[in-house]
Amino acid sequence: MPKRAASKTLVPGSQRLPVAGAKKVGKVAPDETVEVTVRLRRARALDLEKVIGRRAARPMTREALASEFGASRSDAAVVKGFARDHGLSVGEVDLGRRSMTLRGSADAMQKAFSVKLTAYRTPDRVRYRQRQGGVKVPRKVEAVIDGVFGLDDRPQARPHFRVRAAQGRFKRRAAGVAFTPPQLATLYGFPKSQGTGQHIALIELGGGFDPAEMKKYFKGLGLKTQPKLNAVSVDGAHNAPDGNPNSDDGEVVLDIQVAGGVAPGATVDVYFAPNTDRGFLDAVTTAIHNPATTVVSISWGGPEESWTAQMRNAFDDAFQEAAVLGIPVFVASGDDGSNDGVGDGKNHVDFPSSSPHAIACGGTRLTTKDETVWGPPSSGGSTGGGFSRYFTRPAWQGGVVSGGGKKRGVPDVAADADPATGYKVLVDGSSTVFGGTSAVAPLWAGLVAVCNAKAGKRPGFLLPSLYGAPKAFRDITVGSNGSFNAKAGWDACTGLGSPVGAKVLSAGW
């Protein structure tokens, strides 16, 4: 008698909805090659506060993290057996990252995970595979995994940078103001350090940079030391500039020039990954588990509702691991105000900045005289901020954050983001001025690199330390991002405020 097929169950949180406005263009070829990442469960549950307290805020080693909270070989063996039974090959298996790569034809993947893959095209003509509904696997497999990523390869996130518009639009708002990264480091009182020996990980989901142009830019800043740049390929993506400064190149270059400009002694590791749920997650976990990484900057995201629950959980889970390792993760909070560009008249926050274990970065409008919220009446966007719909308020926000129905408040920190008072950059042969909360994440990452080098160590879990140190911030009390207004103390526009660099060092190290 033929072997009876095992009954299947839904992988929790795996349900996907179609992309609004996308057009169906046909079937996915049965022999099209598909790769997925299966995220394994932890062998033991990670109680972050307990682990941090037990170690007196000392960072855990990656070896200890993998040993205590990685995946088990027996769980990996269950997934290997499932792959074998469905004609899928097994690629990389990393128990520390709790990650397994499976590869096979679209036909085999559809049968293995009980999904239907269809070819669609986004409104801006990007072709992708779409699945609708959830992923199903045998119960014994569902019991040992936290998610399956890559069956659907729709574009997942957008970059959060803004190019300064024509000068005439900003005549009443001091259009000519712009800063180099070293000037901002001085204005924000960064400790005197080059960040030597630190590795800043930048997550990029498209675009690229020209190494020669980066050298020209840093030389133009008058820096005696230039950062070492290292392009890292994830899931087949590469450093691939397209020559258009308004494209994803702008994001990549902004991140590099800001982080490297304030920490020129550091190594800047640029992780290039496909702009998919799988690519984004793999880039983040690869960077966090790289033994060299000391701080991570992410300038990409999208409204919380555009992510599956398994994706939100997987990112937050990875950020908890980063916290245990003493690796702060800074994430841009978005450039479309309190609505996050959704356009439904309601409040939304951007993910992954809304993860309670990421440090969400909001935006200000900075001049040498004052600093206010980046938002109306300034043109060119507005800082993201508000309250999560999915994550509860973490303990360190208690007593500091009010409103939002006990949900996680966004952002945590801020810095200059208004393109009208933005950052001088050189991208694809064009000298221009950029803004956006995309610039804030690498600026703060550069500050951490400088503090690490100055202190000679990594911080413990930095977020609670920041919330316990109000004097480490310049409180921003003027301005709005739409639904929320700045006020004394934390607010849903600029969080705790912009940095007072030397006091940030005293608070976290």
Coordinates of C-alpha atoms in Angstrom, one line a residue:
M1 CA 0.0 0.0 0.0
P2 CA 1.2 3.5 -0.7
K3 CA 2.5 5.5 2.2
R4 CA -0.2 7.7 3.7
A5 CA 0.5 11.4 3.5
A6 CA 0.9 13.1 6.9
S7 CA -1.8 15.6 7.9
K8 CA -0.7 19.2 7.8
T9 CA -1.2 22.2 10.1
L10 CA -0.9 25.9 9.7
V11 CA 2.4 27.6 10.6
P12 CA 1.2 30.3 13.0
G13 CA 1.4 33.8 11.6
S14 CA 2.3 32.8 8.1
Q15 CA -0.9 34.1 6.4
R16 CA -0.2 36.6 3.6
L17 CA -2.5 39.1 1.8
P18 CA -2.2 40.2 -1.8
V19 CA -0.3 43.4 -2.7
A20 CA -2.8 46.2 -3.3
G21 CA -2.9 47.2 -7.0
A22 CA -0.7 44.3 -8.2
K23 CA -1.7 42.6 -11.4
K24 CA -1.7 38.9 -12.1
V25 CA 0.6 38.0 -15.0
G26 CA 0.5 34.2 -15.1
K27 CA 1.5 31.0 -13.5
V28 CA 4.9 30.3 -11.9
A29 CA 6.8 27.8 -14.0
P30 CA 6.7 24.4 -12.2
D31 CA 10.5 24.0 -12.7
E32 CA 11.4 27.5 -11.4
T33 CA 14.0 27.2 -8.6
V34 CA 12.8 28.5 -5.3
E35 CA 14.9 28.8 -2.1
V36 CA 13.4 29.3 1.4
T37 CA 14.7 29.9 4.8
V38 CA 13.2 27.9 7.6
R39 CA 13.7 29.4 11.0
L40 CA 14.1 26.8 13.8
R41 CA 12.8 27.2 17.3
R42 CA 15.1 27.8 20.2
A43 CA 16.2 24.7 22.2
R44 CA 15.4 26.8 25.3
A45 CA 13.3 29.9 25.7
L46 CA 15.2 33.2 26.0
D47 CA 14.0 35.4 28.9
L48 CA 15.9 38.5 27.9
E49 CA 15.5 40.4 31.2
K50 CA 16.6 37.3 33.2
V51 CA 19.6 36.7 31.0
I52 CA 20.7 40.4 31.1
G53 CA 20.2 40.5 34.8
R54 CA 22.1 37.3 35.4
R55 CA 25.1 38.6 33.5
A56 CA 25.0 42.0 35.2
A57 CA 24.6 43.6 31.7
R58 CA 27.7 42.0 30.3
P59 CA 27.3 41.0 26.7
M60 CA 27.1 37.2 26.1
T61 CA 29.4 35.6 23.6
R62 CA 28.0 34.2 20.4
E63 CA 29.3 30.8 21.4
A64 CA 27.4 30.9 24.7
L65 CA 24.3 32.2 22.9
A66 CA 24.4 29.4 20.4
S67 CA 25.0 26.8 23.1
E68 CA 22.2 28.0 25.4
F69 CA 19.6 29.4 23.0
G70 CA 20.4 28.1 19.6
A71 CA 18.5 25.3 17.7
S72 CA 19.0 21.6 18.3
R73 CA 20.4 19.1 15.9
S74 CA 17.3 16.9 16.5
D75 CA 15.0 19.7 15.3
A76 CA 17.2 20.3 12.3
A77 CA 17.0 16.6 11.5
V78 CA 13.1 16.7 11.5
V79 CA 13.2 19.5 8.9
K80 CA 15.8 17.5 6.9
G81 CA 13.5 14.5 6.8
F82 CA 10.6 16.7 5.7
A83 CA 12.8 18.1 2.9
R84 CA 13.9 14.6 1.8
D85 CA 10.3 13.4 1.7
H86 CA 9.3 16.3 -0.6
G87 CA 12.2 16.3 -3.0
L88 CA 13.9 19.4 -1.6
S89 CA 17.6 19.8 -1.1
V90 CA 19.1 21.2 2.1
G91 CA 21.6 24.0 1.9
E92 CA 23.1 25.9 4.8
V93 CA 22.3 24.8 8.3
D94 CA 23.3 27.3 11.0
L95 CA 22.1 26.2 14.5
G96 CA 23.4 29.4 16.1
R97 CA 21.3 31.5 13.7
R98 CA 18.5 28.9 13.9
S99 CA 18.4 29.0 10.1
M100 CA 18.1 26.3 7.4
T101 CA 18.0 26.8 3.6
L102 CA 15.8 24.5 1.5
R103 CA 15.9 24.5 -2.3
G104 CA 13.7 22.9 -4.9
S105 CA 11.3 23.5 -7.9
A106 CA 8.3 25.7 -7.5
D107 CA 6.1 22.6 -8.0
A108 CA 7.9 20.7 -5.2
M109 CA 7.7 23.8 -2.9
Q110 CA 3.9 24.2 -3.5
K111 CA 3.3 20.5 -2.6
A112 CA 5.6 20.6 0.4
F113 CA 4.1 23.7 2.0
S114 CA 0.6 23.4 0.6
V115 CA 0.6 26.8 -1.1
K116 CA -0.2 28.1 -4.6
L117 CA 2.4 30.4 -6.2
T118 CA 1.3 32.8 -8.8
A119 CA 3.2 35.4 -10.8
Y120 CA 2.2 39.0 -10.2
R121 CA 3.5 42.5 -11.1
T122 CA 3.5 45.4 -8.7
P123 CA 2.1 48.8 -9.8
D124 CA 5.7 49.9 -10.5
R125 CA 6.2 46.8 -12.6
V126 CA 8.3 44.6 -10.4
R127 CA 7.6 40.9 -11.0
Y128 CA 7.3 38.6 -8.1
R129 CA 5.9 35.3 -6.8
Q130 CA 2.8 35.7 -4.6
R131 CA 1.2 33.3 -2.2
Q132 CA -2.1 34.0 -0.5
G133 CA -3.1 32.4 2.8
G134 CA -0.9 30.4 5.1
V135 CA 1.9 27.9 5.0
K136 CA 1.1 24.3 6.1
V137 CA 3.5 21.6 7.2
P138 CA 3.2 18.3 9.1
R139 CA 2.6 18.7 12.8
K140 CA 5.9 17.3 13.8
V141 CA 7.6 20.0 11.6
E142 CA 5.4 22.8 12.8
A143 CA 6.4 22.0 16.3
V144 CA 10.1 22.7 15.7
I145 CA 10.0 25.8 13.5
D146 CA 9.1 29.5 14.0
G147 CA 8.6 30.4 10.3
V148 CA 9.1 29.8 6.6
F149 CA 10.4 32.7 4.4
G150 CA 10.9 33.1 0.7
L151 CA 8.0 31.3 -1.0
D152 CA 6.5 34.7 -1.7
D153 CA 9.2 37.1 -2.9
R154 CA 7.3 40.4 -3.2
P155 CA 9.2 43.6 -2.5
Q156 CA 9.1 43.9 1.3
A157 CA 10.5 47.2 2.4
R158 CA 11.2 50.7 1.2
P159 CA 14.2 53.0 1.9
H160 CA 13.6 56.0 4.2
F161 CA 15.6 58.7 2.7
R162 CA 14.5 62.0 1.1
V163 CA 16.3 64.2 -1.5
R164 CA 16.2 67.9 -0.9
A165 CA 13.8 69.4 -3.4
A166 CA 14.4 72.5 -5.5
Q167 CA 15.6 75.3 -3.3
G168 CA 12.5 77.5 -4.1
R169 CA 10.3 75.2 -2.0
F170 CA 12.3 75.9 1.1
K171 CA 12.9 79.7 0.9
R172 CA 11.1 80.4 4.1
R173 CA 12.7 77.4 5.9
A174 CA 16.4 78.2 5.6
A175 CA 17.0 76.1 2.4
G176 CA 20.7 76.6 2.4
V177 CA 21.4 74.8 5.6
A178 CA 23.3 71.4 5.3
F179 CA 25.8 69.5 7.3
T180 CA 28.6 67.1 6.8
P181 CA 28.6 64.1 9.1
P182 CA 31.6 65.4 11.1
Q183 CA 29.9 68.7 11.6
L184 CA 26.9 66.9 13.0
A185 CA 29.1 64.8 15.3
T186 CA 30.5 68.1 16.7
L187 CA 27.0 69.7 17.1
Y188 CA 25.8 66.6 18.9
G189 CA 28.9 66.4 21.1
F190 CA 30.2 63.0 20.1
P191 CA 33.2 61.8 22.1
K192 CA 36.5 62.3 20.5
S193 CA 37.2 59.0 18.9
Q194 CA 37.7 57.5 15.5
G195 CA 35.7 54.3 16.3
T196 CA 38.8 52.3 15.6
G197 CA 38.3 48.5 15.7
Q198 CA 34.5 48.7 15.4
H199 CA 32.3 47.0 12.7
I200 CA 29.2 48.9 11.7
A201 CA 26.8 46.6 9.8
L202 CA 24.5 48.4 7.3
I203 CA 21.5 46.4 5.9
E204 CA 20.7 47.2 2.3
L205 CA 18.0 45.8 0.1
G206 CA 19.1 47.2 -3.3
G207 CA 21.4 49.6 -4.9
G208 CA 25.2 49.9 -4.4
F209 CA 28.2 52.2 -4.1
D210 CA 31.4 53.0 -6.0
P211 CA 34.4 52.5 -3.8
A212 CA 36.4 55.2 -5.6
E213 CA 33.6 57.7 -5.1
M214 CA 33.5 56.9 -1.4
K215 CA 37.2 57.6 -1.1
K216 CA 36.7 60.9 -2.9
Y217 CA 33.9 61.8 -0.5
F218 CA 35.8 61.0 2.7
K219 CA 38.9 62.8 1.4
G220 CA 36.8 65.8 0.8
L221 CA 35.7 65.8 4.4
G222 CA 39.4 66.3 5.3
L223 CA 39.5 63.1 7.4
K224 CA 42.9 61.7 8.2
T225 CA 41.5 58.2 8.4
Q226 CA 39.0 56.7 6.1
P227 CA 36.6 53.9 7.0
K228 CA 37.3 50.4 5.5
L229 CA 34.3 49.4 3.3
N230 CA 33.3 45.7 2.9
A231 CA 30.4 44.5 0.7
V232 CA 28.8 41.3 2.0
S233 CA 26.5 39.2 -0.3
V234 CA 23.4 37.6 1.2
D235 CA 21.1 35.3 -0.7
G236 CA 22.8 36.1 -4.0
A237 CA 22.5 39.9 -3.9
H238 CA 25.5 42.1 -4.5
N239 CA 26.8 45.6 -4.5
A240 CA 25.1 46.8 -7.7
P241 CA 24.9 50.6 -8.2
D242 CA 22.7 51.7 -11.1
G243 CA 24.0 55.2 -11.5
N244 CA 20.8 56.9 -10.4
P245 CA 21.3 59.0 -7.2
N246 CA 17.5 59.0 -6.6
S247 CA 17.4 55.2 -6.6
D248 CA 18.4 52.7 -3.9
D249 CA 22.0 53.9 -4.5
G250 CA 21.0 57.0 -2.6
E251 CA 20.1 54.9 0.5
V252 CA 23.3 52.9 0.4
V253 CA 25.6 55.9 -0.1
L254 CA 23.8 57.9 2.6
D255 CA 24.2 55.1 5.1
I256 CA 27.9 54.6 4.3
Q257 CA 28.8 58.3 4.3
V258 CA 27.0 59.1 7.5
A259 CA 28.3 56.1 9.5
G260 CA 31.8 56.3 8.1
G261 CA 31.9 60.1 8.4
V262 CA 31.4 60.1 12.1
A263 CA 33.4 56.9 12.8
P264 CA 36.2 57.0 10.2
G265 CA 38.3 54.4 12.0
A266 CA 35.6 51.8 11.8
T267 CA 35.0 49.1 9.3
V268 CA 31.6 49.5 7.5
D269 CA 30.2 46.2 6.5
V270 CA 27.5 46.6 3.9
Y271 CA 25.1 43.6 3.7
F272 CA 23.4 43.4 0.4
A273 CA 20.2 41.2 0.3
P274 CA 17.2 40.8 -2.0
N275 CA 14.3 43.1 -1.0
T276 CA 12.1 40.2 0.2
D277 CA 11.0 38.9 3.6
R278 CA 13.6 36.2 3.4
G279 CA 16.4 38.4 2.1
F280 CA 15.8 41.1 4.8
L281 CA 15.7 38.5 7.6
D282 CA 18.7 36.6 6.4
A283 CA 20.7 39.9 6.2
V284 CA 19.8 40.9 9.7
T285 CA 20.6 37.5 11.3
T286 CA 23.8 37.2 9.3
A287 CA 25.0 40.6 10.5
I288 CA 24.0 40.0 14.1
H289 CA 25.8 36.6 14.2
N290 CA 28.9 37.8 12.5
P291 CA 31.6 37.8 15.2
A292 CA 32.9 41.1 14.0
T293 CA 29.7 43.1 14.2
T294 CA 29.4 45.7 17.0
V295 CA 26.4 47.7 15.9
V296 CA 23.7 47.5 13.2
S297 CA 21.9 50.2 11.2
I298 CA 18.7 49.6 9.2
S299 CA 17.2 52.3 7.1
W300 CA 14.4 50.2 5.4
G301 CA 10.9 49.3 6.5
G302 CA 7.2 49.5 5.9
P303 CA 3.9 49.8 7.7
E304 CA 3.4 47.2 10.4
E305 CA 0.4 45.8 8.6
S306 CA 2.4 44.9 5.5
W307 CA 4.4 42.2 7.4
T308 CA 3.2 38.7 8.4
A309 CA 3.1 37.9 12.1
Q310 CA 5.8 35.3 11.7
M311 CA 8.0 38.0 10.1
R312 CA 7.4 40.5 12.9
N313 CA 8.2 37.8 15.5
A314 CA 11.3 36.7 13.7
F315 CA 12.8 40.2 13.5
D316 CA 12.0 40.9 17.2
D317 CA 13.5 37.6 18.1
A318 CA 16.7 38.4 16.2
F319 CA 16.9 41.8 17.9
Q320 CA 16.6 40.2 21.3
E321 CA 19.6 38.1 20.4
A322 CA 21.5 41.2 19.4
A323 CA 20.6 42.8 22.8
V324 CA 22.1 39.8 24.6
L325 CA 25.2 40.1 22.5
G326 CA 25.6 43.8 23.3
I327 CA 24.9 44.9 19.7
P328 CA 22.5 47.8 19.5
V329 CA 20.2 47.8 16.4
F330 CA 19.1 51.2 15.1
V331 CA 16.1 51.4 12.7
A332 CA 14.7 54.3 10.8
S333 CA 11.1 55.1 11.9
G334 CA 9.9 56.3 8.5
D335 CA 9.5 59.5 6.6
D336 CA 5.7 59.8 6.2
G337 CA 4.5 61.1 9.6
S338 CA 2.0 59.5 11.9
N339 CA 0.2 57.8 9.0
D340 CA 3.4 56.1 7.7
G341 CA 2.1 56.7 4.1
V342 CA -0.8 54.3 4.4
G343 CA -3.3 57.0 3.4
D344 CA -6.3 55.7 5.3
G345 CA -6.6 58.6 7.7
K346 CA -5.4 56.4 10.7
N347 CA -2.2 56.3 12.7
H348 CA 0.4 53.7 11.7
V349 CA 4.0 53.0 12.7
D350 CA 6.8 51.5 10.6
F351 CA 8.3 48.1 11.1
P352 CA 11.0 46.9 12.0
S353 CA 11.4 50.1 14.0
S354 CA 8.4 49.2 16.1
S355 CA 10.1 46.1 17.4
P356 CA 10.5 46.6 21.2
H357 CA 14.1 45.5 21.0
A358 CA 15.1 47.8 18.1
I359 CA 16.1 51.4 18.8
A360 CA 13.7 53.3 16.7
C361 CA 15.1 56.5 15.2
G362 CA 12.9 59.6 14.6
G363 CA 13.8 62.8 12.8
T364 CA 14.3 66.5 13.7
R365 CA 14.9 69.7 11.9
L366 CA 18.3 71.1 13.0
T367 CA 19.9 74.4 12.6
T368 CA 22.8 75.9 14.6
K369 CA 20.2 77.9 16.6
D370 CA 17.4 75.4 17.4
E371 CA 16.1 71.9 16.9
T372 CA 12.4 71.0 16.3
V373 CA 10.4 68.0 15.0
W374 CA 10.8 67.2 11.3
G375 CA 7.3 67.8 10.1
P376 CA 4.8 70.4 9.0
P377 CA 5.3 73.2 8.0
S378 CA 8.6 71.8 6.6
S379 CA 8.3 70.2 3.2
G380 CA 9.8 66.9 2.0
G381 CA 8.2 64.5 4.5
S382 CA 7.8 64.1 8.3
T383 CA 9.2 61.8 11.0
G384 CA 7.4 58.6 11.6
G385 CA 6.1 57.9 15.1
G386 CA 3.2 56.7 17.2
F387 CA 2.2 53.4 18.8
S388 CA 2.4 49.8 17.7
R389 CA -0.7 47.8 17.0
Y390 CA 1.1 44.5 17.7
F391 CA 3.8 44.9 20.4
T392 CA 3.1 45.7 24.0
R393 CA 5.0 48.4 25.8
P394 CA 8.3 47.1 27.1
A395 CA 9.3 47.5 30.7
W396 CA 11.8 50.3 30.1
Q397 CA 9.2 52.5 28.5
G398 CA 7.0 52.2 31.6
G399 CA 6.8 55.5 33.5
V400 CA 8.3 57.4 30.6
V401 CA 5.8 56.7 27.7
S402 CA 2.2 57.6 28.1
G403 CA -0.8 57.1 25.8
G404 CA -1.2 54.5 23.1
G405 CA -3.1 52.0 25.2
K406 CA 0.0 50.3 26.7
K407 CA 1.5 49.6 23.3
R408 CA 5.1 50.1 22.3
G409 CA 5.9 53.8 21.6
V410 CA 7.9 54.8 18.6
P411 CA 10.6 56.3 18.3
D412 CA 13.1 56.0 21.0
V413 CA 15.7 58.5 19.8
A414 CA 16.1 61.1 17.1
A415 CA 18.5 63.4 15.2
D416 CA 18.6 65.6 12.1
A417 CA 16.4 64.3 9.3
D418 CA 14.8 67.2 7.5
P419 CA 16.2 67.4 3.9
A420 CA 15.9 71.2 4.3
T421 CA 18.6 71.0 6.9
G422 CA 20.1 67.7 5.8
Y423 CA 23.3 65.8 5.0
K424 CA 25.8 66.7 2.3
V425 CA 26.4 63.5 0.2
L426 CA 28.1 62.5 -3.0
V427 CA 26.2 59.8 -4.9
D428 CA 26.6 58.7 -8.5
G429 CA 28.7 61.7 -9.4
S430 CA 26.2 64.2 -7.9
S431 CA 26.8 66.4 -4.8
T432 CA 23.5 66.9 -3.1
V433 CA 21.7 67.0 0.2
F434 CA 19.7 64.1 1.6
G435 CA 17.5 63.8 4.6
G436 CA 15.1 61.2 6.1
T437 CA 15.2 59.0 9.2
S438 CA 17.5 56.8 7.0
A439 CA 20.3 59.2 8.0
V440 CA 19.5 59.0 11.7
A441 CA 20.0 55.3 12.1
P442 CA 23.6 55.3 10.7
L443 CA 24.4 58.5 12.7
W444 CA 23.4 56.8 16.0
A445 CA 25.3 53.6 14.9
G446 CA 28.4 55.7 14.3
L447 CA 27.9 57.2 17.8
V448 CA 27.8 53.7 19.3
A449 CA 31.0 52.8 17.4
V450 CA 32.7 55.9 18.8
C451 CA 31.5 55.1 22.3
N452 CA 32.6 51.5 22.1
A453 CA 36.1 52.5 21.0
K454 CA 36.3 55.2 23.7
A455 CA 35.1 52.8 26.4
G456 CA 37.0 49.8 25.2
K457 CA 34.0 47.6 25.4
R458 CA 30.5 47.0 24.0
P459 CA 27.4 48.2 26.0
G460 CA 25.0 45.8 27.7
F461 CA 21.4 46.0 26.5
L462 CA 21.5 49.7 25.6
L463 CA 17.7 50.6 25.4
P464 CA 17.0 50.4 29.1
S465 CA 20.1 52.5 29.8
L466 CA 19.0 55.2 27.4
Y467 CA 15.5 55.4 29.0
G468 CA 17.2 55.8 32.4
A469 CA 19.4 58.7 31.3
P470 CA 17.3 61.7 30.3
K471 CA 20.3 64.0 30.5
A472 CA 21.8 62.1 27.6
F473 CA 19.3 63.8 25.3
R474 CA 18.4 67.2 24.0
D475 CA 14.6 67.2 24.6
I476 CA 12.7 68.3 21.5
T477 CA 9.5 70.2 22.5
V478 CA 8.4 72.0 19.4
G479 CA 6.7 70.5 16.3
S480 CA 4.4 67.7 15.1
N481 CA 4.4 64.7 12.8
G482 CA 0.7 64.9 12.1
S483 CA -1.3 63.3 14.9
F484 CA 1.3 63.7 17.6
N485 CA 2.9 66.8 19.1
A486 CA 6.3 67.2 20.7
K487 CA 6.3 67.8 24.5
A488 CA 8.6 67.7 27.4
G489 CA 10.0 64.2 27.9
W490 CA 9.3 61.3 25.5
D491 CA 6.9 61.9 22.7
A492 CA 5.8 60.1 19.6
C493 CA 7.7 62.4 17.3
T494 CA 11.3 62.4 18.5
G495 CA 11.2 59.9 21.4
L496 CA 13.7 60.9 24.1
G497 CA 15.3 63.4 21.9
S498 CA 18.5 64.0 20.0
P499 CA 21.9 62.9 21.5
V500 CA 24.2 64.6 23.8
G501 CA 27.1 62.4 22.8
A502 CA 29.4 62.4 25.8
K503 CA 26.4 61.8 28.1
V504 CA 25.2 58.9 26.0
L505 CA 28.7 57.4 26.6
S506 CA 28.3 57.9 30.3
A507 CA 24.8 56.3 30.3
G508 CA 25.5 53.2 28.3
W509 CA 29.1 52.1 29.0

